[in-house]
CSV table of C-alpha atoms and ligand atoms in Angstrom, one decimal:
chain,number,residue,atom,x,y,z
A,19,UNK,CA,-17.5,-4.4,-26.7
A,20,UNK,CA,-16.6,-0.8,-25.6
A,21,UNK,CA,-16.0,-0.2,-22.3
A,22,UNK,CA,-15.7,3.3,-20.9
A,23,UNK,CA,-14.5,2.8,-17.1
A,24,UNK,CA,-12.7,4.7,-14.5
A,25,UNK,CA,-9.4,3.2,-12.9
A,26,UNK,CA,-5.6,4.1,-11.9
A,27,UNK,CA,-2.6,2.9,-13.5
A,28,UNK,CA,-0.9,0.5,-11.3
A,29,UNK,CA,1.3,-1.0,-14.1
A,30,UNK,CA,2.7,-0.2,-17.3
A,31,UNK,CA,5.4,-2.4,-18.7
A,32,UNK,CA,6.8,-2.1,-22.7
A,33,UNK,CA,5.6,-4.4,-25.0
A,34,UNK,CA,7.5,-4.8,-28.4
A,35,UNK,CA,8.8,-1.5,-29.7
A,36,UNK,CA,5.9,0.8,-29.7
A,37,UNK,CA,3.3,-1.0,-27.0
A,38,UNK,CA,2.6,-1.0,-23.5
A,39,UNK,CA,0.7,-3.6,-21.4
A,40,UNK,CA,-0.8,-1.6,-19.0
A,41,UNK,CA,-2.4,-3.2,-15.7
A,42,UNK,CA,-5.7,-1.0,-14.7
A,43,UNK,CA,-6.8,-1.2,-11.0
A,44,UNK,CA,-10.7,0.0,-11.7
A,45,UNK,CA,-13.0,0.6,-9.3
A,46,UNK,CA,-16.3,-1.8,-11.2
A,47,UNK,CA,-14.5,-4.4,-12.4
A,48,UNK,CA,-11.6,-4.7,-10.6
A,49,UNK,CA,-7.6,-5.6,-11.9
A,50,UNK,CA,-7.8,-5.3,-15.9
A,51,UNK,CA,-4.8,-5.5,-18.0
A,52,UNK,CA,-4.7,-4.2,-22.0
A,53,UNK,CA,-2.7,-3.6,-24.7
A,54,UNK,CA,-1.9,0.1,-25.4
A,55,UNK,CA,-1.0,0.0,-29.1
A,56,UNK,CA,1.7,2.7,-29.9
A,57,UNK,CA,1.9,4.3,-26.3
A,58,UNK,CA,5.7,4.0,-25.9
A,59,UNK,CA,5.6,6.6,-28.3
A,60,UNK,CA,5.7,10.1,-26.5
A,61,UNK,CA,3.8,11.8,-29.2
A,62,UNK,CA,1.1,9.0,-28.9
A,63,UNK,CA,-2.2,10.1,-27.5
A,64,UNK,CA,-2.0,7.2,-24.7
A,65,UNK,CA,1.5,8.4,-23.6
A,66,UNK,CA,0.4,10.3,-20.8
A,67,UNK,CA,-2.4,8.5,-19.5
A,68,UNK,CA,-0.8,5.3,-19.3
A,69,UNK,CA,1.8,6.6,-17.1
A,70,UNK,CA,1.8,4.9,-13.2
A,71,UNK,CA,-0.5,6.8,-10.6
A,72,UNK,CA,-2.6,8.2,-13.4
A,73,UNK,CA,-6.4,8.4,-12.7
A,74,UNK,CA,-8.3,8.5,-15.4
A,75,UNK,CA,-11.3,6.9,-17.5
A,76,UNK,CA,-10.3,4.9,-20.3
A,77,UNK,CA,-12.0,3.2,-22.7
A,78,UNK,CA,-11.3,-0.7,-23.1
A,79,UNK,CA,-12.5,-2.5,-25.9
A,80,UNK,CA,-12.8,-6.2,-24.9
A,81,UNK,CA,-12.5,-9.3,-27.2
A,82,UNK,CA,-11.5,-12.3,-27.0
A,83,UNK,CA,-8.4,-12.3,-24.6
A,84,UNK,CA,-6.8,-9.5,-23.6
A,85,UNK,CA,-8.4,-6.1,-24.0
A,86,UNK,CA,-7.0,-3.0,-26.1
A,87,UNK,CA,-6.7,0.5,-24.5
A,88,UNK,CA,-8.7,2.9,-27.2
A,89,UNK,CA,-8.2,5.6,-25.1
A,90,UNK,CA,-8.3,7.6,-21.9
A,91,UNK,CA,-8.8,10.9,-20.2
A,92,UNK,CA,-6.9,12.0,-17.0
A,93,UNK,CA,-9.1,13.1,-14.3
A,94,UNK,CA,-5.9,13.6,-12.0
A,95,UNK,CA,-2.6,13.4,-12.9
A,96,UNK,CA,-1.2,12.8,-9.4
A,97,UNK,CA,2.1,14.8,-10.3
A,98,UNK,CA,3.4,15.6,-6.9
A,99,UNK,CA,4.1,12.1,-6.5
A,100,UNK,CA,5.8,11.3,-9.7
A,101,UNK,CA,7.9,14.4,-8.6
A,102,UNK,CA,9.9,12.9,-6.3
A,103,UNK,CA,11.5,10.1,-5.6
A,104,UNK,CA,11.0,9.1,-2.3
A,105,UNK,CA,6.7,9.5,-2.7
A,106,UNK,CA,7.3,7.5,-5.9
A,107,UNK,CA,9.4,4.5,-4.3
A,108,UNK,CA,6.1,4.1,-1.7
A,109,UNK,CA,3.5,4.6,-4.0
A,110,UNK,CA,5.1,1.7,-5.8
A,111,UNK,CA,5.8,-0.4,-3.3
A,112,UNK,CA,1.7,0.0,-2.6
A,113,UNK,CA,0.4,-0.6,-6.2
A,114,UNK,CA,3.1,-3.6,-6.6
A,115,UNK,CA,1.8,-5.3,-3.0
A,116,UNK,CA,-2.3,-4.7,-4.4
A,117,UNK,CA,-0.9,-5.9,-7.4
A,118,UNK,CA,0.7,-9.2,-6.0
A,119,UNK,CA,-2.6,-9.8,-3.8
A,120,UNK,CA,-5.6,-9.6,-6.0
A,121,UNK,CA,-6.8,-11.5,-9.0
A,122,UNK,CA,-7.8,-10.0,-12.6
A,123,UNK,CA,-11.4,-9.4,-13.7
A,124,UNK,CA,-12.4,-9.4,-10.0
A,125,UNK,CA,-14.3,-6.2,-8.5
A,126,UNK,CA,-13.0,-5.5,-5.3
A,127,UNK,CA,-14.6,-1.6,-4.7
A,128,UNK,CA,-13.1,-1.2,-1.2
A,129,UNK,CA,-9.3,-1.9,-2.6
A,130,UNK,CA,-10.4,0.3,-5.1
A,131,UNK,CA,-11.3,2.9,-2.9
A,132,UNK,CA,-8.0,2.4,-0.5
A,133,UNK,CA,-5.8,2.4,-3.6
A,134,UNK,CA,-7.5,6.0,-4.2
A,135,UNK,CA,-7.1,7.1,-0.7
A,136,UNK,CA,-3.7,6.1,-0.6
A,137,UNK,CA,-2.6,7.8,-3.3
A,138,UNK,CA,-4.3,11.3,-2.8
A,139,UNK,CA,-2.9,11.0,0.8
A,140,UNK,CA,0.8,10.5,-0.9
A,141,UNK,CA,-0.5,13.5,-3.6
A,142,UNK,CA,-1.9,15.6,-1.0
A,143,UNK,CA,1.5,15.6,1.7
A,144,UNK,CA,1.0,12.6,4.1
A,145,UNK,CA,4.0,10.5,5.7
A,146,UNK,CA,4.2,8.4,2.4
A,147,UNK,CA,5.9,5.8,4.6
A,148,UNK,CA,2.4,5.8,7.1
A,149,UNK,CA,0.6,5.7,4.6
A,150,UNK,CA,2.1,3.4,2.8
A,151,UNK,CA,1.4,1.0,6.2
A,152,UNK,CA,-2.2,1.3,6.4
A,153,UNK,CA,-2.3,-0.1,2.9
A,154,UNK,CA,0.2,-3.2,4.0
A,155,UNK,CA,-1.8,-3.8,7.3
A,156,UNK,CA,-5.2,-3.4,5.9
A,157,UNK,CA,-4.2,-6.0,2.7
A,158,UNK,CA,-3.2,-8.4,4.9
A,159,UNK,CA,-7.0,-10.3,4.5
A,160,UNK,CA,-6.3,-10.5,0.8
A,161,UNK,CA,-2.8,-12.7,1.6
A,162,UNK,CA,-5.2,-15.0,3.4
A,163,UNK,CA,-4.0,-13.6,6.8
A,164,UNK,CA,-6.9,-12.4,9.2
A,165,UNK,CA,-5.1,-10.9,12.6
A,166,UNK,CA,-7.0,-10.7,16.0
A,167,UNK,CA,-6.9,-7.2,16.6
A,168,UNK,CA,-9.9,-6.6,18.8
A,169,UNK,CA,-9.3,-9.1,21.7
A,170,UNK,CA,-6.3,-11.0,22.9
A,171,UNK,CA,-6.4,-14.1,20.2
A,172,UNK,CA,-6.2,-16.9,22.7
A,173,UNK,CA,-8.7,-15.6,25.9
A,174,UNK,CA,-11.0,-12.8,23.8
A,175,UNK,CA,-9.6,-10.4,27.0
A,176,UNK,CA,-10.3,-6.3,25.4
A,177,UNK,CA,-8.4,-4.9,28.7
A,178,UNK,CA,-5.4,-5.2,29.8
A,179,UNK,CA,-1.7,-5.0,28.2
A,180,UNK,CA,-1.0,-6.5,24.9
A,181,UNK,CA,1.9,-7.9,22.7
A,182,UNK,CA,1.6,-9.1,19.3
A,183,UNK,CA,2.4,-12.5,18.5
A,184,UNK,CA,3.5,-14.4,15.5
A,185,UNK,CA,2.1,-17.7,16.4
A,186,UNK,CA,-1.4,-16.9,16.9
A,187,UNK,CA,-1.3,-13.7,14.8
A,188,UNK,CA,-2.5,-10.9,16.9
A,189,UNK,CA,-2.4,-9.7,20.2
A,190,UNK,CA,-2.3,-11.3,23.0
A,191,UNK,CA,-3.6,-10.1,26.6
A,192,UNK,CA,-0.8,-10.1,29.7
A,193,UNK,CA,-2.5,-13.1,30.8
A,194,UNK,CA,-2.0,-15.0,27.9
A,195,UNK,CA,1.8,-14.0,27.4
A,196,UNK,CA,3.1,-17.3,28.7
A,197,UNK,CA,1.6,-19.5,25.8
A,198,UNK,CA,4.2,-17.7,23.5
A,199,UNK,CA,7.9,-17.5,23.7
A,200,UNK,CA,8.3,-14.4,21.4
A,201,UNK,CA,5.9,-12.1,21.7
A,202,UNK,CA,6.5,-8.4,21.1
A,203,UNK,CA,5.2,-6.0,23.9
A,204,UNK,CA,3.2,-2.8,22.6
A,205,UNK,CA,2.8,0.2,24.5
A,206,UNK,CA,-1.1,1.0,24.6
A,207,UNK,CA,-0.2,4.0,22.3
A,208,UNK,CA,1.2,1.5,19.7
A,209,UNK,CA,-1.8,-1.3,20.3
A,210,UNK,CA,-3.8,1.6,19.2
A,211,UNK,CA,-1.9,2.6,16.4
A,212,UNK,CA,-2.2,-0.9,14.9
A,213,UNK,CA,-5.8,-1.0,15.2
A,214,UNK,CA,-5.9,2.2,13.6
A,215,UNK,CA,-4.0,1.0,10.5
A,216,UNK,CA,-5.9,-2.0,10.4
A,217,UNK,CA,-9.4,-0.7,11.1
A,218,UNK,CA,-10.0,2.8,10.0
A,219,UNK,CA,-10.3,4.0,6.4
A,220,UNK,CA,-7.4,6.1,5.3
A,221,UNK,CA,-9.8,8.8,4.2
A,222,UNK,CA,-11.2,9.5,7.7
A,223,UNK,CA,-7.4,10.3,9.2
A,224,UNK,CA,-6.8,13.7,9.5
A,225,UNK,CA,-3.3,13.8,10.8
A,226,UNK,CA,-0.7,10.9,10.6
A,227,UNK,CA,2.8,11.8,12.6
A,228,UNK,CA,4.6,8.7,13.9
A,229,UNK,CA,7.7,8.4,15.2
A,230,UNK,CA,10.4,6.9,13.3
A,231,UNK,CA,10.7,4.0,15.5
A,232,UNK,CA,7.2,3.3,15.7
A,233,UNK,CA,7.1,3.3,11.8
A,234,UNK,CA,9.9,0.9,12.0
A,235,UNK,CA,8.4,-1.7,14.5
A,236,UNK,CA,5.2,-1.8,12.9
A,237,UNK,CA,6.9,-2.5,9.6
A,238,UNK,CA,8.8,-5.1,10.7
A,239,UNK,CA,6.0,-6.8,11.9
A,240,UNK,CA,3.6,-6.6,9.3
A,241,UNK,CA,6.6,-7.4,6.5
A,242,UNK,CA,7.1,-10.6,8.7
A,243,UNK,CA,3.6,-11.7,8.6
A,244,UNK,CA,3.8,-11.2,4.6
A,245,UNK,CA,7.0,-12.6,4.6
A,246,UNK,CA,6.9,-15.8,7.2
A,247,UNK,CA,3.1,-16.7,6.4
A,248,UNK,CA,2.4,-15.9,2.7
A,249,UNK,CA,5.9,-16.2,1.7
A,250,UNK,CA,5.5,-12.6,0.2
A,251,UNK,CA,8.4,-10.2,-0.2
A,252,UNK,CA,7.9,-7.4,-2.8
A,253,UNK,CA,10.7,-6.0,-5.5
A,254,UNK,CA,10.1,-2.4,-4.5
A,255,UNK,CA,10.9,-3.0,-1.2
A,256,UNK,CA,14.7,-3.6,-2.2
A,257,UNK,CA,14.9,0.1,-3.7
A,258,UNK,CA,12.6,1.3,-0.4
A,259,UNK,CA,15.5,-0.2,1.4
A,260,UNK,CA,18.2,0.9,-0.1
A,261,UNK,CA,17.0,4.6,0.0
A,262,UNK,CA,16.6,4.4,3.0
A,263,UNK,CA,20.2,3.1,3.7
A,264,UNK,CA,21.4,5.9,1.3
A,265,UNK,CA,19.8,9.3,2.3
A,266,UNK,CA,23.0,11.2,0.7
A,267,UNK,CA,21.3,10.7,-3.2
A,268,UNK,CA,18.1,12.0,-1.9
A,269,UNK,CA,17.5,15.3,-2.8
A,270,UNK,CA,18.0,18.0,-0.1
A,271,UNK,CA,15.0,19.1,1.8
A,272,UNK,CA,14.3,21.0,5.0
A,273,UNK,CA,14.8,18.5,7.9
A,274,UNK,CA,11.3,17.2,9.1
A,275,UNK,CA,11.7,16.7,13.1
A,276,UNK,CA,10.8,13.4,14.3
A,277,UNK,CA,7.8,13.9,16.0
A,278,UNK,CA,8.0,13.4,20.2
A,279,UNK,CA,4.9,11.5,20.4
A,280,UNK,CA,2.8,9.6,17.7
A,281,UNK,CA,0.3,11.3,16.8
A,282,UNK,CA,-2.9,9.9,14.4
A,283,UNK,CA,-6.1,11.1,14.7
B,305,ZN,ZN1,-5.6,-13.3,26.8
């Protein structure tokens, strides 16, 4: 059967010496992976579209195990991001974690449609490295891990100051800090920052400017929720780290001031 279906490229590792096996994130039926016969090849017709990041609609033809890539058309080619390095290293690091957390042959439209926003956002100019925590924050469901965000997790208190905590996995109200040791207090600009990232479609953000160290904090935490609770650590998180460590082999660019006040709206 021939199916012609509209998806991104969110892996594309070489098979033998002339194949790829190419993972498809599509938005009807969900993580697919195929054979593309002969698309190491650069003068093969599937070269191009099976590059990472690409958007396109390929045709699938499915048989008994897994399906063959016939072809494909780019709708977008998503260059900007394969342009440089540092919008690169993120957008991996967010197909590898929607990779690690969903299961093949399973439609999952709204990842789908967050993959899509993510990556236009990346394409179009956005903090790669905000964007890049909406996508970590708002995947946390698909690890099994459901934070209270809404209301203190132990009294269901929506006023007040909050902290997150590890042991109950959200926030918790001032009232309520006493029943954990380690809690980590959020400024109410913060508190709403993280409901932001967890709640609100990435497509209905207009601007995203966070401070470094607000990007750093809210990292840290969500990385040790994946990390302490699902046991998840990612491989392009290494090279994510290690760039950031090394700034001297990025390629020179005008400096971007750190913004005095987060600003997402
Ligand atoms: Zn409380």
């Amino acid at each position: 059967m021939l199916n012609q279906i509209e998806g991104i490229v969110i892996r594309a590792r070489p098979y033998g010496e002339n194949n790829k096996i190419v993972t498809l994130f599509t938005r009807d039926a969900g993580k697919i992976t195929c054979m593309a016969r002969g698309a190491k090849k650069p003068s093969s017709r599937l070269a191009a579209v099976t590059q990472p990041f690409t958007h396109g609609s390929f045709s699938v033809f499915k048989g008994k195990g897994m399906g063959t890539l016939q072809g494909g058309d780019q709708l977008e080619s998503l260059r900007h991001i394969r342009e440089d390095i540092m919008k690169t290293a993120y957008a991996s690091y967010i197909v590898e974690l929607i990779d690690r957390l969903t299961e093949q042959d399973e439609p999952q439209p709204s990842v789908y449609d967050m993959l899509y926003q993510a990556l236009h956002a990346i394409e179009e100019g956005y903090d790669p490295e905000a964007i890049s925590l909406f996508v970590e924050w708002k995947m946390l469901p698909h690890a099994g891990l459901t934070p209270t965000l809404h209301e203190c997790a132990n009294c269901g208190a929506t006023e007040g100051e909050f902290a997150f905590s590890f042991q109950e996995l959200g926030f918790l109200c001032h009232r309520c800090f006493h029943i954990d040791r380690y809690i980590i207090r959020l400024s109410p600009s913060l508190v709403k920052l993280v409901r932001t990232l967890y709640f609100v479609p990435i497509d209905r953000v207009g601007s995203v400017k966070l401070k470094k160290e607000s990007k750093s904090l809210l990292k840290g935490i969500v990385r040790t929720i994946y990390e302490e609770q699902a046991g998840i650590r990612l491989k392009s998180r290494s090279f994510l780290e290690q760039l950031d460590r090394t700034p001297e082999f990025l390629p020179k660019k005008e400096e971007v001031q750190d913004p005095q006040e987060d600003e997402l709206s």
